[in-house]
Amino acid sequence: MEDSISFTIPPEDLQAVKDMIAAINDLLAPYLITLSPEERGKLVELAEECEPFVNKVMDYAVTNPEFLPPFVQVKDIKKDWADTSSLLPIFRSIQQLESNLGDTVMVISSDAFETALIYFSWVKIAANLNVPNSQIICDDLNKSLEGEANHKPKPNEEL
């Protein structure tokens, strides 16, 4: 079996990334909020294809404020849109990073899990042949797999 990806990130690089993430969190913490699922469900979400519409509304609201309801201030909507426009590129960069990181972790963890399953299969064969120490290992590994609720063996993944 060949690894899909093979690399080792130097510990100092991993620490540098952790430090940078901590710095980003510290820098943005005063400006970020956390929503409950209920709060999220009540909000209108801005789809990417609607951004030009909102941008045009911002322009019209400035040039034709007579159409704004009395409870809406131009300065408030301009500020909201400016904040949105400044955060969206950062958000998208982080989304792309998260996606790439997720894909990478999925591939390398899949390789590790497949190898572990192969090892376990060989231990089970050894236990069936009464090879010394194999039954202890097999029992211990069985206990580990019993707790794994998310893994649904594929039809061709019989052990």
mmCIF file of C-alpha atoms in Angstrom:
data_model
loop_
_atom_site.group_PDB
_atom_site.id
_atom_site.type_symbol
_atom_site.label_atom_id
_atom_site.label_comp_id
_atom_site.label_asym_id
_atom_site.label_seq_id
_atom_site.Cartn_x
_atom_site.Cartn_y
_atom_site.Cartn_z
ATOM 1 C CA MET A 1 0.000 0.000 0.000
ATOM 2 C CA GLU A 2 1.363 3.378 -0.981
ATOM 3 C CA ASP A 3 0.709 6.641 0.852
ATOM 4 C CA SER A 4 -1.438 9.110 -1.069
ATOM 5 C CA ILE A 5 0.627 11.963 0.351
ATOM 6 C CA SER A 6 3.921 11.718 2.160
ATOM 7 C CA PHE A 7 5.422 14.654 4.008
ATOM 8 C CA THR A 8 6.446 15.752 7.445
ATOM 9 C CA ILE A 9 5.887 19.342 8.463
ATOM 10 C CA PRO A 10 8.785 20.467 10.651
ATOM 11 C CA PRO A 11 7.718 21.114 14.261
ATOM 12 C CA GLU A 12 8.962 24.704 14.081
ATOM 13 C CA ASP A 13 6.689 25.340 11.064
ATOM 14 C CA LEU A 14 3.698 23.850 12.904
ATOM 15 C CA GLN A 15 4.482 26.024 15.933
ATOM 16 C CA ALA A 16 4.783 29.100 13.712
ATOM 17 C CA VAL A 17 1.340 28.347 12.221
ATOM 18 C CA LYS A 18 -0.169 27.887 15.700
ATOM 19 C CA ASP A 19 1.391 31.166 16.810
ATOM 20 C CA MET A 20 0.024 32.971 13.741
ATOM 21 C CA ILE A 21 -3.461 31.552 14.302
ATOM 22 C CA ALA A 22 -3.319 32.648 17.946
ATOM 23 C CA ALA A 23 -2.222 36.121 16.842
ATOM 24 C CA ILE A 24 -5.093 36.336 14.332
ATOM 25 C CA ASN A 25 -7.558 35.203 17.005
ATOM 26 C CA ASP A 26 -6.204 37.755 19.464
ATOM 27 C CA LEU A 27 -6.322 40.537 16.879
ATOM 28 C CA LEU A 28 -9.885 39.811 15.742
ATOM 29 C CA ALA A 29 -11.362 38.750 19.112
ATOM 30 C CA PRO A 30 -12.675 42.220 20.037
ATOM 31 C CA TYR A 31 -14.599 42.412 16.749
ATOM 32 C CA LEU A 32 -16.042 38.905 16.427
ATOM 33 C CA ILE A 33 -19.273 37.540 17.832
ATOM 34 C CA THR A 34 -20.735 34.071 18.358
ATOM 35 C CA LEU A 35 -24.286 33.256 17.330
ATOM 36 C CA SER A 36 -26.515 30.486 18.586
ATOM 37 C CA PRO A 37 -28.142 28.230 15.984
ATOM 38 C CA GLU A 38 -31.438 30.024 16.661
ATOM 39 C CA GLU A 39 -29.852 33.431 16.067
ATOM 40 C CA ARG A 40 -28.261 32.178 12.832
ATOM 41 C CA GLY A 41 -31.637 30.906 11.664
ATOM 42 C CA LYS A 42 -33.198 34.351 12.019
ATOM 43 C CA LEU A 43 -30.643 36.136 9.823
ATOM 44 C CA VAL A 44 -30.782 36.825 6.108
ATOM 45 C CA GLU A 45 -27.601 35.414 4.615
ATOM 46 C CA LEU A 46 -25.760 37.380 1.947
ATOM 47 C CA ALA A 47 -25.090 35.099 -1.014
ATOM 48 C CA GLU A 48 -22.060 35.986 -3.102
ATOM 49 C CA GLU A 49 -24.205 36.662 -6.162
ATOM 50 C CA CYS A 50 -26.157 39.289 -4.180
ATOM 51 C CA GLU A 51 -23.091 41.406 -3.382
ATOM 52 C CA PRO A 52 -23.421 43.561 -6.537
ATOM 53 C CA PHE A 53 -27.063 44.243 -5.601
ATOM 54 C CA VAL A 54 -26.121 45.383 -2.087
ATOM 55 C CA ASN A 55 -23.293 47.501 -3.520
ATOM 56 C CA LYS A 56 -25.749 49.251 -5.888
ATOM 57 C CA VAL A 57 -28.206 49.818 -3.046
ATOM 58 C CA MET A 58 -25.381 51.452 -1.067
ATOM 59 C CA ASP A 59 -24.701 53.779 -3.989
ATOM 60 C CA TYR A 60 -28.386 54.637 -4.396
ATOM 61 C CA ALA A 61 -28.890 55.124 -0.669
ATOM 62 C CA VAL A 62 -26.159 57.780 -0.722
ATOM 63 C CA THR A 63 -27.332 59.531 -3.900
ATOM 64 C CA ASN A 64 -31.061 59.105 -3.242
ATOM 65 C CA PRO A 65 -31.540 58.991 0.544
ATOM 66 C CA GLU A 66 -35.166 60.091 0.216
ATOM 67 C CA PHE A 67 -36.096 56.424 -0.348
ATOM 68 C CA LEU A 68 -34.646 55.293 2.984
ATOM 69 C CA PRO A 69 -37.136 54.619 5.761
ATOM 70 C CA PRO A 70 -36.828 57.181 8.561
ATOM 71 C CA PHE A 71 -35.348 54.599 10.964
ATOM 72 C CA VAL A 72 -32.389 53.822 8.629
ATOM 73 C CA GLN A 73 -29.339 56.070 8.659
ATOM 74 C CA VAL A 74 -27.051 56.231 5.597
ATOM 75 C CA LYS A 75 -23.975 56.323 7.821
ATOM 76 C CA ASP A 76 -25.045 53.057 9.505
ATOM 77 C CA ILE A 77 -25.605 51.118 6.304
ATOM 78 C CA LYS A 78 -22.392 52.499 4.792
ATOM 79 C CA LYS A 79 -20.492 51.351 7.881
ATOM 80 C CA ASP A 80 -22.088 47.867 7.786
ATOM 81 C CA TRP A 81 -21.239 47.470 4.119
ATOM 82 C CA ALA A 82 -17.686 48.747 4.596
ATOM 83 C CA ASP A 83 -17.166 46.276 7.456
ATOM 84 C CA THR A 84 -18.659 43.475 5.353
ATOM 85 C CA SER A 85 -16.449 44.368 2.395
ATOM 86 C CA SER A 86 -13.320 44.400 4.542
ATOM 87 C CA LEU A 87 -14.048 41.077 6.284
ATOM 88 C CA LEU A 88 -15.275 39.042 3.299
ATOM 89 C CA PRO A 89 -11.841 38.660 1.628
ATOM 90 C CA ILE A 90 -10.352 37.481 4.944
ATOM 91 C CA PHE A 91 -13.281 35.120 5.490
ATOM 92 C CA ARG A 92 -12.910 33.641 1.993
ATOM 93 C CA SER A 93 -9.158 33.161 2.420
ATOM 94 C CA ILE A 94 -9.768 31.305 5.665
ATOM 95 C CA GLN A 95 -12.527 29.219 4.042
ATOM 96 C CA GLN A 96 -10.117 28.212 1.267
ATOM 97 C CA LEU A 97 -7.417 27.390 3.810
ATOM 98 C CA GLU A 98 -9.916 25.374 5.876
ATOM 99 C CA SER A 99 -11.034 23.456 2.788
ATOM 100 C CA ASN A 100 -7.470 22.642 1.712
ATOM 101 C CA LEU A 101 -6.453 21.740 5.258
ATOM 102 C CA GLY A 102 -9.550 19.558 5.622
ATOM 103 C CA ASP A 103 -8.814 17.749 2.348
ATOM 104 C CA THR A 104 -5.202 17.168 3.363
ATOM 105 C CA VAL A 105 -6.145 15.859 6.808
ATOM 106 C CA MET A 106 -8.807 13.630 5.231
ATOM 107 C CA VAL A 107 -6.313 12.020 2.833
ATOM 108 C CA ILE A 108 -3.512 11.465 5.343
ATOM 109 C CA SER A 109 -5.859 10.266 8.091
ATOM 110 C CA SER A 110 -7.522 7.915 5.604
ATOM 111 C CA ASP A 111 -4.092 6.476 4.765
ATOM 112 C CA ALA A 112 -3.345 6.008 8.458
ATOM 113 C CA PHE A 113 -6.724 4.403 9.167
ATOM 114 C CA GLU A 114 -6.469 2.037 6.174
ATOM 115 C CA THR A 115 -3.032 0.941 7.352
ATOM 116 C CA ALA A 116 -4.377 0.432 10.862
ATOM 117 C CA LEU A 117 -7.222 -1.713 9.490
ATOM 118 C CA ILE A 118 -4.742 -3.816 7.508
ATOM 119 C CA TYR A 119 -2.615 -4.303 10.617
ATOM 120 C CA PHE A 120 -5.722 -5.279 12.588
ATOM 121 C CA SER A 121 -6.687 -7.815 9.914
ATOM 122 C CA TRP A 122 -3.270 -9.427 10.189
ATOM 123 C CA VAL A 123 -3.492 -9.474 13.994
ATOM 124 C CA LYS A 124 -6.900 -11.203 13.734
ATOM 125 C CA ILE A 125 -5.424 -13.822 11.398
ATOM 126 C CA ALA A 126 -2.553 -14.333 13.833
ATOM 127 C CA ALA A 127 -5.012 -14.661 16.736
ATOM 128 C CA ASN A 128 -6.966 -17.303 14.815
ATOM 129 C CA LEU A 129 -3.666 -19.176 14.370
ATOM 130 C CA ASN A 130 -2.893 -18.808 18.098
ATOM 131 C CA VAL A 131 0.259 -16.784 17.498
ATOM 132 C CA PRO A 132 1.633 -15.643 20.893
ATOM 133 C CA ASN A 133 0.523 -12.124 22.009
ATOM 134 C CA SER A 134 -1.820 -11.693 19.041
ATOM 135 C CA GLN A 135 -5.048 -12.346 20.981
ATOM 136 C CA ILE A 136 -4.194 -9.673 23.586
ATOM 137 C CA ILE A 137 -3.535 -7.148 20.826
ATOM 138 C CA CYS A 138 -6.671 -8.215 18.952
ATOM 139 C CA ASP A 139 -8.866 -7.836 22.048
ATOM 140 C CA ASP A 140 -7.407 -4.422 22.831
ATOM 141 C CA LEU A 141 -7.894 -3.192 19.255
ATOM 142 C CA ASN A 142 -11.465 -4.559 19.239
ATOM 143 C CA LYS A 143 -12.227 -2.440 22.320
ATOM 144 C CA SER A 144 -10.915 0.643 20.500
ATOM 145 C CA LEU A 145 -13.123 -0.001 17.490
ATOM 146 C CA GLU A 146 -16.242 -0.611 19.608
ATOM 147 C CA GLY A 147 -16.218 3.058 20.615
ATOM 148 C CA GLU A 148 -16.015 4.287 17.075
ATOM 149 C CA ALA A 149 -19.614 5.190 16.235
ATOM 150 C CA ASN A 150 -18.954 7.169 13.043
ATOM 151 C CA HIS A 151 -17.170 4.468 11.089
ATOM 152 C CA LYS A 152 -19.513 2.543 8.856
ATOM 153 C CA PRO A 153 -17.553 -0.281 7.167
ATOM 154 C CA LYS A 154 -17.930 -0.323 3.417
ATOM 155 C CA PRO A 155 -19.037 -3.618 1.863
ATOM 156 C CA ASN A 156 -15.501 -4.404 0.678
ATOM 157 C CA GLU A 157 -13.994 -3.470 4.060
ATOM 158 C CA GLU A 158 -14.706 -6.745 5.867
ATOM 159 C CA LEU A 159 -11.998 -7.596 8.364
#
